PDB file of C-alpha atoms and ligand atoms in Angstrom:
ATOM      1  CA  UNK A   1     -32.696  38.680  65.816  1.00 78.00           C
ATOM      2  CA  UNK A   2     -31.923  42.224  64.675  1.00 92.00           C
ATOM      3  CA  UNK A   3     -34.442  44.022  66.867  1.00 96.00           C
ATOM      4  CA  UNK A   4     -34.838  44.432  70.573  1.00 97.00           C
ATOM      5  CA  UNK A   5     -37.639  42.881  72.586  1.00 98.00           C
ATOM      6  CA  UNK A   6     -38.704  44.658  75.782  1.00 98.00           C
ATOM      7  CA  UNK A   7     -41.548  43.478  77.997  1.00 98.00           C
ATOM      8  CA  UNK A   8     -43.119  45.556  80.752  1.00 98.00           C
ATOM      9  CA  UNK A   9     -44.660  43.795  83.720  1.00 98.00           C
ATOM     10  CA  UNK A  10     -46.332  44.716  86.982  1.00 96.00           C
ATOM     11  CA  UNK A  11     -49.413  44.194  89.119  1.00 92.00           C
ATOM     12  CA  UNK A  12     -52.568  46.212  88.444  1.00 85.00           C
ATOM     13  CA  UNK A  13     -52.033  49.837  89.456  1.00 86.00           C
ATOM     14  CA  UNK A  14     -48.249  49.709  89.088  1.00 92.00           C
ATOM     15  CA  UNK A  15     -48.221  52.593  86.575  1.00 93.00           C
ATOM     16  CA  UNK A  16     -47.268  50.536  83.520  1.00 95.00           C
ATOM     17  CA  UNK A  17     -49.207  52.603  80.997  1.00 95.00           C
ATOM     18  CA  UNK A  18     -47.649  55.914  82.053  1.00 96.00           C
ATOM     19  CA  UNK A  19     -44.153  54.479  81.927  1.00 98.00           C
ATOM     20  CA  UNK A  20     -44.693  52.802  78.573  1.00 98.00           C
ATOM     21  CA  UNK A  21     -45.792  56.118  77.123  1.00 97.00           C
ATOM     22  CA  UNK A  22     -42.711  57.908  78.494  1.00 98.00           C
ATOM     23  CA  UNK A  23     -40.404  55.223  77.124  1.00 98.00           C
ATOM     24  CA  UNK A  24     -42.041  55.467  73.710  1.00 98.00           C
ATOM     25  CA  UNK A  25     -41.630  59.252  73.703  1.00 97.00           C
ATOM     26  CA  UNK A  26     -37.941  58.842  74.451  1.00 98.00           C
ATOM     27  CA  UNK A  27     -37.427  56.271  71.673  1.00 97.00           C
ATOM     28  CA  UNK A  28     -39.350  58.355  69.169  1.00 97.00           C
ATOM     29  CA  UNK A  29     -37.396  61.507  69.994  1.00 97.00           C
ATOM     30  CA  UNK A  30     -34.186  59.586  69.420  1.00 96.00           C
ATOM     31  CA  UNK A  31     -35.356  58.180  66.090  1.00 95.00           C
ATOM     32  CA  UNK A  32     -35.565  54.529  67.062  1.00 95.00           C
ATOM     33  CA  UNK A  33     -38.185  52.454  65.269  1.00 92.00           C
ATOM     34  CA  UNK A  34     -40.400  51.187  68.052  1.00 96.00           C
ATOM     35  CA  UNK A  35     -43.722  49.391  68.129  1.00 98.00           C
ATOM     36  CA  UNK A  36     -46.001  49.007  71.136  1.00 98.00           C
ATOM     37  CA  UNK A  37     -48.168  45.959  71.568  1.00 98.00           C
ATOM     38  CA  UNK A  38     -49.993  44.277  74.426  1.00 96.00           C
ATOM     39  CA  UNK A  39     -51.048  40.925  75.814  1.00 97.00           C
ATOM     40  CA  UNK A  40     -53.441  39.333  75.665  1.00 92.00           C
ATOM     41  CA  UNK A  41     -53.934  40.826  72.209  1.00 94.00           C
ATOM     42  CA  UNK A  42     -51.928  42.327  69.365  1.00 94.00           C
ATOM     43  CA  UNK A  43     -53.462  40.457  66.399  1.00 97.00           C
ATOM     44  CA  UNK A  44     -57.062  39.904  65.310  1.00 98.00           C
ATOM     45  CA  UNK A  45     -57.045  36.282  66.514  1.00 98.00           C
ATOM     46  CA  UNK A  46     -55.284  37.176  69.771  1.00 98.00           C
ATOM     47  CA  UNK A  47     -57.777  39.988  70.463  1.00 96.00           C
ATOM     48  CA  UNK A  48     -60.654  37.567  69.831  1.00 97.00           C
ATOM     49  CA  UNK A  49     -59.136  35.170  72.377  1.00 97.00           C
ATOM     50  CA  UNK A  50     -58.668  38.115  74.767  1.00 95.00           C
ATOM     51  CA  UNK A  51     -62.408  38.833  74.550  1.00 95.00           C
ATOM     52  CA  UNK A  52     -63.185  35.248  75.549  1.00 96.00           C
ATOM     53  CA  UNK A  53     -60.739  35.318  78.475  1.00 94.00           C
ATOM     54  CA  UNK A  54     -61.965  38.617  79.889  1.00 92.00           C
ATOM     55  CA  UNK A  55     -65.711  38.078  79.241  1.00 91.00           C
ATOM     56  CA  UNK A  56     -67.754  37.974  82.483  1.00 89.00           C
ATOM     57  CA  UNK A  57     -70.129  35.542  80.714  1.00 92.00           C
ATOM     58  CA  UNK A  58     -67.567  32.778  81.217  1.00 92.00           C
ATOM     59  CA  UNK A  59     -67.144  32.818  84.988  1.00 91.00           C
ATOM     60  CA  UNK A  60     -66.926  29.002  85.065  1.00 93.00           C
ATOM     61  CA  UNK A  61     -63.702  28.987  83.022  1.00 94.00           C
ATOM     62  CA  UNK A  62     -61.177  26.618  84.612  1.00 95.00           C
ATOM     63  CA  UNK A  63     -57.733  27.882  85.568  1.00 95.00           C
ATOM     64  CA  UNK A  64     -56.050  25.580  83.048  1.00 97.00           C
ATOM     65  CA  UNK A  65     -58.368  26.693  80.231  1.00 97.00           C
ATOM     66  CA  UNK A  66     -57.472  30.276  81.079  1.00 96.00           C
ATOM     67  CA  UNK A  67     -53.742  29.493  81.046  1.00 98.00           C
ATOM     68  CA  UNK A  68     -53.984  27.714  77.684  1.00 98.00           C
ATOM     69  CA  UNK A  69     -56.023  30.541  76.149  1.00 98.00           C
ATOM     70  CA  UNK A  70     -53.424  33.102  77.235  1.00 97.00           C
ATOM     71  CA  UNK A  71     -50.777  30.873  75.674  1.00 98.00           C
ATOM     72  CA  UNK A  72     -52.816  30.427  72.465  1.00 98.00           C
ATOM     73  CA  UNK A  73     -53.261  34.166  72.150  1.00 98.00           C
ATOM     74  CA  UNK A  74     -49.511  34.593  72.676  1.00 98.00           C
ATOM     75  CA  UNK A  75     -48.558  31.925  70.104  1.00 98.00           C
ATOM     76  CA  UNK A  76     -50.408  33.850  67.396  1.00 98.00           C
ATOM     77  CA  UNK A  77     -49.023  37.174  68.595  1.00 98.00           C
ATOM     78  CA  UNK A  78     -45.409  35.951  68.468  1.00 98.00           C
ATOM     79  CA  UNK A  79     -45.701  34.214  65.106  1.00 98.00           C
ATOM     80  CA  UNK A  80     -47.743  36.812  63.231  1.00 98.00           C
ATOM     81  CA  UNK A  81     -46.552  40.053  64.771  1.00 98.00           C
ATOM     82  CA  UNK A  82     -43.629  40.128  67.233  1.00 98.00           C
ATOM     83  CA  UNK A  83     -41.120  37.905  65.406  1.00 98.00           C
ATOM     84  CA  UNK A  84     -41.481  39.569  61.988  1.00 98.00           C
ATOM     85  CA  UNK A  85     -41.066  43.001  63.619  1.00 98.00           C
ATOM     86  CA  UNK A  86     -37.921  41.888  65.443  1.00 98.00           C
ATOM     87  CA  UNK A  87     -36.530  40.381  62.254  1.00 97.00           C
ATOM     88  CA  UNK A  88     -36.951  43.768  60.579  1.00 97.00           C
ATOM     89  CA  UNK A  89     -34.956  45.410  63.370  1.00 96.00           C
ATOM     90  CA  UNK A  90     -37.713  47.105  65.358  1.00 97.00           C
ATOM     91  CA  UNK A  91     -37.728  47.717  69.073  1.00 98.00           C
ATOM     92  CA  UNK A  92     -40.853  45.898  70.245  1.00 98.00           C
ATOM     93  CA  UNK A  93     -42.346  46.957  73.566  1.00 98.00           C
ATOM     94  CA  UNK A  94     -44.831  44.455  74.885  1.00 98.00           C
ATOM     95  CA  UNK A  95     -47.236  45.397  77.674  1.00 97.00           C
ATOM     96  CA  UNK A  96     -47.143  42.033  79.546  1.00 97.00           C
ATOM     97  CA  UNK A  97     -45.692  38.762  78.192  1.00 98.00           C
ATOM     98  CA  UNK A  98     -44.972  35.238  79.511  1.00 98.00           C
ATOM     99  CA  UNK A  99     -44.133  36.494  83.012  1.00 98.00           C
ATOM    100  CA  UNK A 100     -47.756  37.631  83.437  1.00 97.00           C
ATOM    101  CA  UNK A 101     -48.915  34.062  82.834  1.00 98.00           C
ATOM    102  CA  UNK A 102     -46.258  32.623  85.130  1.00 98.00           C
ATOM    103  CA  UNK A 103     -47.266  35.013  87.913  1.00 97.00           C
ATOM    104  CA  UNK A 104     -51.083  35.199  87.496  1.00 95.00           C
ATOM    105  CA  UNK A 105     -51.820  31.623  86.407  1.00 96.00           C
ATOM    106  CA  UNK A 106     -48.745  29.800  87.724  1.00 98.00           C
ATOM    107  CA  UNK A 107     -48.194  31.510  91.050  1.00 97.00           C
ATOM    108  CA  UNK A 108     -51.381  33.334  92.064  1.00 95.00           C
ATOM    109  CA  UNK A 109     -53.876  30.762  90.698  1.00 94.00           C
ATOM    110  CA  UNK A 110     -51.575  27.951  91.766  1.00 96.00           C
ATOM    111  CA  UNK A 111     -51.000  26.007  88.533  1.00 98.00           C
ATOM    112  CA  UNK A 112     -47.269  26.092  89.218  1.00 98.00           C
ATOM    113  CA  UNK A 113     -44.447  28.124  87.764  1.00 97.00           C
ATOM    114  CA  UNK A 114     -42.829  25.286  85.799  1.00 97.00           C
ATOM    115  CA  UNK A 115     -46.159  24.136  84.292  1.00 98.00           C
ATOM    116  CA  UNK A 116     -46.807  27.607  82.876  1.00 98.00           C
ATOM    117  CA  UNK A 117     -43.209  28.028  81.749  1.00 98.00           C
ATOM    118  CA  UNK A 118     -43.451  24.757  79.830  1.00 98.00           C
ATOM    119  CA  UNK A 119     -46.728  25.599  78.094  1.00 98.00           C
ATOM    120  CA  UNK A 120     -45.276  28.944  77.068  1.00 98.00           C
ATOM    121  CA  UNK A 121     -42.058  27.487  75.710  1.00 98.00           C
ATOM    122  CA  UNK A 122     -44.208  25.827  73.065  1.00 98.00           C
ATOM    123  CA  UNK A 123     -46.354  28.925  72.546  1.00 98.00           C
ATOM    124  CA  UNK A 124     -43.396  31.262  71.982  1.00 98.00           C
ATOM    125  CA  UNK A 125     -41.022  28.697  70.454  1.00 98.00           C
ATOM    126  CA  UNK A 126     -38.573  29.882  73.080  1.00 97.00           C
ATOM    127  CA  UNK A 127     -38.676  33.614  72.286  1.00 98.00           C
ATOM    128  CA  UNK A 128     -37.753  35.623  75.387  1.00 98.00           C
ATOM    129  CA  UNK A 129     -37.538  39.366  75.956  1.00 98.00           C
ATOM    130  CA  UNK A 130     -34.036  40.885  75.863  1.00 97.00           C
ATOM    131  CA  UNK A 131     -35.125  42.711  78.968  1.00 98.00           C
ATOM    132  CA  UNK A 132     -38.169  42.821  81.206  1.00 98.00           C
ATOM    133  CA  UNK A 133     -38.983  45.916  83.200  1.00 98.00           C
ATOM    134  CA  UNK A 134     -40.854  44.992  86.355  1.00 98.00           C
ATOM    135  CA  UNK A 135     -42.701  47.782  88.149  1.00 98.00           C
ATOM    136  CA  UNK A 136     -42.693  46.479  91.672  1.00 97.00           C
ATOM    137  CA  UNK A 137     -45.574  47.673  93.811  1.00 93.00           C
ATOM    138  CA  UNK A 138     -47.062  46.221  96.970  1.00 88.00           C
ATOM    139  CA  UNK A 139     -50.640  45.025  96.688  1.00 84.00           C
ATOM    140  CA  UNK A 140     -52.268  47.585  99.012  1.00 82.00           C
ATOM    141  CA  UNK A 141     -50.652  50.479  97.199  1.00 84.00           C
ATOM    142  CA  UNK A 142     -51.654  49.108  93.778  1.00 83.00           C
ATOM    143  CA  UNK A 143     -55.289  48.655  94.782  1.00 78.00           C
ATOM    144  CA  UNK A 144     -55.379  52.051  96.470  1.00 77.00           C
ATOM    145  CA  UNK A 145     -54.210  53.678  93.276  1.00 79.00           C
ATOM    146  CA  UNK A 146     -57.014  51.980  91.365  1.00 73.00           C
ATOM    147  CA  UNK A 147     -59.761  52.738  93.870  1.00 70.00           C
ATOM    148  CA  UNK A 148     -59.768  56.163  95.418  1.00 64.00           C
ATOM    149  CA  UNK A 149     -58.564  55.490  98.950  1.00 58.00           C
ATOM    150  CA  UNK A 150     -61.781  54.322 100.567  1.00 65.00           C
ATOM    151  CA  UNK A 151     -62.130  51.266 102.761  1.00 70.00           C
ATOM    152  CA  UNK A 152     -62.093  48.007 100.818  1.00 69.00           C
ATOM    153  CA  UNK A 153     -65.226  45.822 100.807  1.00 69.00           C
ATOM    154  CA  UNK A 154     -65.242  42.016 101.192  1.00 72.00           C
ATOM    155  CA  UNK A 155     -64.765  41.274  97.512  1.00 65.00           C
ATOM    156  CA  UNK A 156     -62.027  43.805  97.193  1.00 68.00           C
ATOM    157  CA  UNK A 157     -60.315  42.248 100.206  1.00 73.00           C
ATOM    158  CA  UNK A 158     -60.393  38.876  98.472  1.00 70.00           C
ATOM    159  CA  UNK A 159     -58.917  40.588  95.501  1.00 83.00           C
ATOM    160  CA  UNK A 160     -56.285  42.016  97.800  1.00 87.00           C
ATOM    161  CA  UNK A 161     -55.151  38.478  98.710  1.00 91.00           C
ATOM    162  CA  UNK A 162     -54.847  37.667  95.010  1.00 92.00           C
ATOM    163  CA  UNK A 163     -52.970  40.889  94.329  1.00 91.00           C
ATOM    164  CA  UNK A 164     -50.594  40.143  97.193  1.00 94.00           C
ATOM    165  CA  UNK A 165     -49.771  36.830  95.555  1.00 96.00           C
ATOM    166  CA  UNK A 166     -49.244  38.582  92.236  1.00 95.00           C
ATOM    167  CA  UNK A 167     -46.754  41.031  93.764  1.00 95.00           C
ATOM    168  CA  UNK A 168     -45.007  38.191  95.608  1.00 96.00           C
ATOM    169  CA  UNK A 169     -44.890  36.087  92.449  1.00 97.00           C
ATOM    170  CA  UNK A 170     -43.264  38.881  90.471  1.00 98.00           C
ATOM    171  CA  UNK A 171     -40.604  39.301  93.167  1.00 97.00           C
ATOM    172  CA  UNK A 172     -39.876  35.597  93.188  1.00 97.00           C
ATOM    173  CA  UNK A 173     -39.588  35.548  89.410  1.00 97.00           C
ATOM    174  CA  UNK A 174     -37.223  38.525  89.399  1.00 98.00           C
ATOM    175  CA  UNK A 175     -34.998  36.641  91.851  1.00 98.00           C
ATOM    176  CA  UNK A 176     -35.023  33.625  89.523  1.00 97.00           C
ATOM    177  CA  UNK A 177     -34.008  35.679  86.468  1.00 98.00           C
ATOM    178  CA  UNK A 178     -31.967  38.626  87.774  1.00 98.00           C
ATOM    179  CA  UNK A 179     -30.168  39.138  84.456  1.00 96.00           C
ATOM    180  CA  UNK A 180     -33.298  39.507  82.390  1.00 98.00           C
ATOM    181  CA  UNK A 181     -35.708  41.125  84.840  1.00 98.00           C
ATOM    182  CA  UNK A 182     -34.938  44.664  85.962  1.00 98.00           C
ATOM    183  CA  UNK A 183     -37.010  45.329  89.079  1.00 98.00           C
ATOM    184  CA  UNK A 184     -37.905  48.946  89.723  1.00 98.00           C
ATOM    185  CA  UNK A 185     -39.550  50.297  92.873  1.00 97.00           C
ATOM    186  CA  UNK A 186     -42.879  51.626  91.574  1.00 96.00           C
ATOM    187  CA  UNK A 187     -43.498  53.772  94.652  1.00 94.00           C
ATOM    188  CA  UNK A 188     -40.851  56.239  93.425  1.00 96.00           C
ATOM    189  CA  UNK A 189     -41.817  59.355  91.473  1.00 96.00           C
ATOM    190  CA  UNK A 190     -42.945  58.978  87.850  1.00 97.00           C
ATOM    191  CA  UNK A 191     -39.842  60.873  86.750  1.00 98.00           C
ATOM    192  CA  UNK A 192     -37.381  58.754  88.760  1.00 98.00           C
ATOM    193  CA  UNK A 193     -38.922  55.546  87.467  1.00 98.00           C
ATOM    194  CA  UNK A 194     -38.852  56.792  83.899  1.00 98.00           C
ATOM    195  CA  UNK A 195     -35.180  57.799  84.192  1.00 98.00           C
ATOM    196  CA  UNK A 196     -34.319  54.361  85.505  1.00 98.00           C
ATOM    197  CA  UNK A 197     -36.167  52.624  82.669  1.00 98.00           C
ATOM    198  CA  UNK A 198     -34.627  54.854  80.014  1.00 98.00           C
ATOM    199  CA  UNK A 199     -31.080  54.390  81.277  1.00 97.00           C
ATOM    200  CA  UNK A 200     -31.582  50.609  81.339  1.00 97.00           C
ATOM    201  CA  UNK A 201     -32.893  50.608  77.766  1.00 97.00           C
ATOM    202  CA  UNK A 202     -30.118  52.960  76.593  1.00 97.00           C
ATOM    203  CA  UNK A 203     -27.523  50.578  77.999  1.00 96.00           C
ATOM    204  CA  UNK A 204     -29.157  47.662  76.234  1.00 95.00           C
ATOM    205  CA  UNK A 205     -29.234  49.522  72.915  1.00 95.00           C
ATOM    206  CA  UNK A 206     -25.538  50.382  73.318  1.00 93.00           C
ATOM    207  CA  UNK A 207     -24.619  46.786  74.115  1.00 90.00           C
ATOM    208  CA  UNK A 208     -26.628  45.415  71.214  1.00 86.00           C
ATOM    209  CA  UNK A 209     -25.679  47.838  68.454  1.00 79.00           C
ATOM    210  CA  UNK A 210     -22.164  48.982  69.333  1.00 71.00           C
TER     211      UNK A 210
HETATM  212  P1  TYD B 301     -55.774  44.450  81.040  1.00 54.24           P
HETATM  213  O1  TYD B 301     -57.081  45.129  80.998  1.00 54.24           O
HETATM  214  O2  TYD B 301     -54.920  44.469  79.815  1.00 54.24           O
HETATM  215  O3  TYD B 301     -54.972  44.926  82.339  1.00 54.24           O
HETATM  216  P2  TYD B 301     -53.616  45.727  82.557  1.00 54.24           P
HETATM  217  O4  TYD B 301     -53.902  47.129  82.162  1.00 54.24           O
HETATM  218  O5  TYD B 301     -53.381  45.542  84.029  1.00 54.24           O
HETATM  219  O6  TYD B 301     -52.532  45.075  81.736  1.00 54.24           O
HETATM  220  O7  TYD B 301     -56.089  42.958  81.462  1.00 54.24           O
HETATM  221  C1  TYD B 301     -55.172  42.009  81.460  1.00 54.24           C
HETATM  222  C2  TYD B 301     -55.389  41.140  82.684  1.00 54.24           C
HETATM  223  O8  TYD B 301     -55.012  39.826  82.355  1.00 54.24           O
HETATM  224  C3  TYD B 301     -54.524  41.582  83.858  1.00 54.24           C
HETATM  225  O9  TYD B 301     -55.257  41.518  85.069  1.00 54.24           O
HETATM  226  C4  TYD B 301     -53.445  40.544  83.912  1.00 54.24           C
HETATM  227  C5  TYD B 301     -54.068  39.347  83.292  1.00 54.24           C
HETATM  228  N1  TYD B 301     -53.140  38.452  82.570  1.00 54.24           N
HETATM  229  C6  TYD B 301     -52.990  37.152  83.012  1.00 54.24           C
HETATM  230  O10 TYD B 301     -53.606  36.753  84.019  1.00 54.24           O
HETATM  231  N2  TYD B 301     -52.151  36.312  82.334  1.00 54.24           N
HETATM  232  C7  TYD B 301     -51.475  36.705  81.216  1.00 54.24           C
HETATM  233  O11 TYD B 301     -50.722  35.898  80.603  1.00 54.24           O
HETATM  234  C8  TYD B 301     -51.632  38.063  80.766  1.00 54.24           C
HETATM  235  C9  TYD B 301     -50.904  38.524  79.549  1.00 54.24           C
HETATM  236  C10 TYD B 301     -52.479  38.891  81.474  1.00 54.24           C
END
């Protein structure tokens, strides 16, 4: 594949959006062709599936249905959008990819890491990011950033348990794939984090195109 595939992962409140924007600014300034996309989403069909997954009308959705819908949305996204862009030599930045499913559905919801990895091997036909940037934040900090530092109510505390599992799951995954997943401490300053991401991406570009 001529292009470069970068995924960005992290629990809610990890500062993904800010960092994605800074990375895009850097790539643009240096005249690299880059495209930003997100999951679940990125194509008309994938966005339609996203609306089903995130709709509060469907609270009874089973965990496995959810996992398969994320994978279905991803299959379309890879086939219709990501692969053709990579073949044309673009740098594709994807806000969440398979690791989100492995962590949220496999680890936090308990369907199992290998089950979700297997489903997604079919969905992506084996496409993996060249690098994954993981913004590592602990659950309390992530939730605090989202809600303005007041005491958490019962529901939010339940959420906290889920978020703890998400953060744990991401750490476990980054230990499983240390070559692909670059873990960055998201409690550092925005500037420090951005510098770390940019130097990692620069290195990758050098290795790939030298
Ligand atoms: P979104 O509003 O895009 O959140 P964020 O800004 O945090 O990316 O919602 C996506 C939600 O879906 C987010 O909570 C993570 C979750 N998710 C999964 O559970 N599995 C997946 O495979 C993906 C891609 C996302």
